[in-house]
PDB file of C-alpha atoms in Angstrom:
ATOM      1  CA  UNK A  81      -5.084 -12.478 -56.506  1.00 49.00           C
ATOM      2  CA  UNK A  82      -3.176 -11.203 -53.534  1.00 60.00           C
ATOM      3  CA  UNK A  83      -4.664  -8.117 -51.967  1.00 75.00           C
ATOM      4  CA  UNK A  84      -2.616  -5.104 -51.089  1.00 82.00           C
ATOM      5  CA  UNK A  85      -2.122  -4.571 -47.365  1.00 83.00           C
ATOM      6  CA  UNK A  86      -4.246  -1.686 -46.197  1.00 91.00           C
ATOM      7  CA  UNK A  87      -3.674   0.733 -43.360  1.00 92.00           C
ATOM      8  CA  UNK A  88      -6.450  -0.994 -41.409  1.00 91.00           C
ATOM      9  CA  UNK A  89      -4.658  -4.328 -41.689  1.00 92.00           C
ATOM     10  CA  UNK A  90      -1.413  -2.801 -40.412  1.00 93.00           C
ATOM     11  CA  UNK A  91      -3.227  -1.182 -37.486  1.00 95.00           C
ATOM     12  CA  UNK A  92      -4.880  -4.487 -36.547  1.00 95.00           C
ATOM     13  CA  UNK A  93      -1.508  -6.242 -36.767  1.00 95.00           C
ATOM     14  CA  UNK A  94       0.138  -3.601 -34.569  1.00 96.00           C
ATOM     15  CA  UNK A  95      -2.630  -3.829 -31.954  1.00 97.00           C
ATOM     16  CA  UNK A  96      -2.499  -7.623 -31.944  1.00 97.00           C
ATOM     17  CA  UNK A  97       1.300  -7.579 -31.652  1.00 97.00           C
ATOM     18  CA  UNK A  98       1.236  -5.008 -28.831  1.00 96.00           C
ATOM     19  CA  UNK A  99      -1.388  -6.995 -26.898  1.00 97.00           C
ATOM     20  CA  UNK A 100       0.478 -10.280 -27.369  1.00 97.00           C
ATOM     21  CA  UNK A 101       3.818  -8.844 -26.250  1.00 97.00           C
ATOM     22  CA  UNK A 102       2.171  -7.106 -23.270  1.00 96.00           C
ATOM     23  CA  UNK A 103       0.443 -10.296 -22.185  1.00 96.00           C
ATOM     24  CA  UNK A 104       3.682 -12.288 -22.526  1.00 96.00           C
ATOM     25  CA  UNK A 105       5.618  -9.672 -20.522  1.00 96.00           C
ATOM     26  CA  UNK A 106       3.000  -9.670 -17.738  1.00 94.00           C
ATOM     27  CA  UNK A 107       3.040 -13.451 -17.616  1.00 94.00           C
ATOM     28  CA  UNK A 108       6.839 -13.589 -17.345  1.00 94.00           C
ATOM     29  CA  UNK A 109       6.840 -10.951 -14.578  1.00 91.00           C
ATOM     30  CA  UNK A 110       4.167 -12.827 -12.632  1.00 90.00           C
ATOM     31  CA  UNK A 111       6.127 -16.051 -13.012  1.00 90.00           C
ATOM     32  CA  UNK A 112       9.340 -14.396 -11.768  1.00 89.00           C
ATOM     33  CA  UNK A 113       7.613 -12.834  -8.753  1.00 85.00           C
ATOM     34  CA  UNK A 114       5.487 -15.850  -7.803  1.00 84.00           C
ATOM     35  CA  UNK A 115       7.444 -16.609  -4.599  1.00 82.00           C
ATOM     36  CA  UNK A 116       8.189 -13.047  -3.506  1.00 76.00           C
ATOM     37  CA  UNK A 117       6.040 -11.587  -0.737  1.00 70.00           C
ATOM     38  CA  UNK A 118       3.747  -8.836  -1.940  1.00 61.00           C
ATOM     39  CA  UNK A 119       4.134  -5.502  -0.211  1.00 57.00           C
ATOM     40  CA  UNK A 120       0.858  -4.017   0.956  1.00 54.00           C
ATOM     41  CA  UNK A 121       2.194  -0.653   1.994  1.00 51.00           C
ATOM     42  CA  UNK A 122       3.131   2.032  -0.428  1.00 56.00           C
ATOM     43  CA  UNK A 123       6.676   3.303  -0.429  1.00 58.00           C
ATOM     44  CA  UNK A 124       7.169   5.987   2.190  1.00 64.00           C
ATOM     45  CA  UNK A 125       4.426   4.775   4.502  1.00 69.00           C
ATOM     46  CA  UNK A 126       4.769   2.904   7.744  1.00 72.00           C
ATOM     47  CA  UNK A 127       2.806  -0.230   8.540  1.00 74.00           C
ATOM     48  CA  UNK A 128       1.008  -0.154  11.901  1.00 76.00           C
ATOM     49  CA  UNK A 129       2.716  -3.424  12.832  1.00 77.00           C
ATOM     50  CA  UNK A 130       6.089  -1.645  12.623  1.00 82.00           C
ATOM     51  CA  UNK A 131       5.146   0.852  15.365  1.00 86.00           C
ATOM     52  CA  UNK A 132       6.492  -0.137  18.793  1.00 88.00           C
ATOM     53  CA  UNK A 133       3.849  -0.248  21.530  1.00 88.00           C
ATOM     54  CA  UNK A 134       6.089   1.978  23.674  1.00 91.00           C
ATOM     55  CA  UNK A 135       5.780   4.752  21.097  1.00 90.00           C
ATOM     56  CA  UNK A 136       1.999   4.489  21.184  1.00 91.00           C
ATOM     57  CA  UNK A 137       2.006   4.581  24.991  1.00 91.00           C
ATOM     58  CA  UNK A 138       4.348   7.583  25.092  1.00 91.00           C
ATOM     59  CA  UNK A 139       2.227   9.497  22.557  1.00 91.00           C
ATOM     60  CA  UNK A 140      -0.843   8.782  24.660  1.00 90.00           C
ATOM     61  CA  UNK A 141       0.929   9.700  27.902  1.00 90.00           C
ATOM     62  CA  UNK A 142       2.032  13.049  26.466  1.00 89.00           C
ATOM     63  CA  UNK A 143      -1.551  14.344  26.480  1.00 87.00           C
ATOM     64  CA  UNK A 144      -4.967  13.686  27.964  1.00 80.00           C
ATOM     65  CA  UNK A 145      -6.784  14.064  24.662  1.00 89.00           C
ATOM     66  CA  UNK A 146      -7.069  11.631  21.781  1.00 91.00           C
ATOM     67  CA  UNK A 147      -6.355  13.988  18.861  1.00 93.00           C
ATOM     68  CA  UNK A 148      -3.067  15.405  20.210  1.00 94.00           C
ATOM     69  CA  UNK A 149      -1.988  11.818  20.959  1.00 93.00           C
ATOM     70  CA  UNK A 150      -2.657  10.865  17.326  1.00 93.00           C
ATOM     71  CA  UNK A 151      -0.675  13.903  16.165  1.00 93.00           C
ATOM     72  CA  UNK A 152       2.201  13.044  18.511  1.00 92.00           C
ATOM     73  CA  UNK A 153       2.306   9.470  17.217  1.00 92.00           C
ATOM     74  CA  UNK A 154       2.348  10.675  13.601  1.00 91.00           C
ATOM     75  CA  UNK A 155       5.181  13.078  14.428  1.00 91.00           C
ATOM     76  CA  UNK A 156       7.192  10.151  15.783  1.00 90.00           C
ATOM     77  CA  UNK A 157       6.382   8.102  12.656  1.00 88.00           C
ATOM     78  CA  UNK A 158       5.805  10.445   9.684  1.00 85.00           C
ATOM     79  CA  UNK A 159       4.913   7.608   7.306  1.00 84.00           C
ATOM     80  CA  UNK A 160       2.019   6.447   9.491  1.00 88.00           C
ATOM     81  CA  UNK A 161      -1.428   7.111   8.067  1.00 87.00           C
ATOM     82  CA  UNK A 162      -4.104   8.980   9.988  1.00 91.00           C
ATOM     83  CA  UNK A 163      -6.497   6.018  10.255  1.00 92.00           C
ATOM     84  CA  UNK A 164      -3.726   3.674  11.360  1.00 91.00           C
ATOM     85  CA  UNK A 165      -2.534   6.135  14.022  1.00 92.00           C
ATOM     86  CA  UNK A 166      -6.102   6.596  15.236  1.00 93.00           C
ATOM     87  CA  UNK A 167      -6.630   2.820  15.449  1.00 93.00           C
ATOM     88  CA  UNK A 168      -3.383   2.338  17.391  1.00 92.00           C
ATOM     89  CA  UNK A 169      -4.244   5.111  19.861  1.00 92.00           C
ATOM     90  CA  UNK A 170      -7.804   3.849  20.317  1.00 92.00           C
ATOM     91  CA  UNK A 171      -6.586   0.301  20.899  1.00 91.00           C
ATOM     92  CA  UNK A 172      -4.067   1.481  23.478  1.00 88.00           C
ATOM     93  CA  UNK A 173      -6.684   3.628  25.217  1.00 85.00           C
ATOM     94  CA  UNK A 174      -8.940   0.566  25.402  1.00 83.00           C
ATOM     95  CA  UNK A 175      -6.146  -1.472  27.009  1.00 73.00           C
ATOM     96  CA  UNK A 176      -5.414   1.237  29.587  1.00 66.00           C
ATOM     97  CA  UNK A 177      -8.974   1.373  30.804  1.00 59.00           C
ATOM     98  CA  UNK A 178     -11.767   3.930  31.040  1.00 54.00           C
ATOM     99  CA  UNK A 179      -9.710   6.656  32.793  1.00 52.00           C
ATOM    100  CA  UNK A 180      -8.080   7.433  29.402  1.00 47.00           C
ATOM    101  CA  UNK A 181     -11.318   7.864  27.459  1.00 45.00           C
TER     102      UNK A 181
END
């Protein structure tokens, strides 16, 4: 009394097989990459830690205003995000004292 395979059975088998293979692939990839450092920054962007302090100081020295200094810093480092550039400029302005605020 064997039953004929139905379309529903084949679909369930295909879904189960796809999920099992996907899980196995993800597990193998995680195992292979377990000791590699994970990159936080997307390709094409620049991490704020990669920006030399001299570049931040020169961008700030090129103008008396905060916004042009942020623009100048981003022109020097095109991959730098707006928030990161703003944070670097603000931190440098804080180190230089109140005459730069």
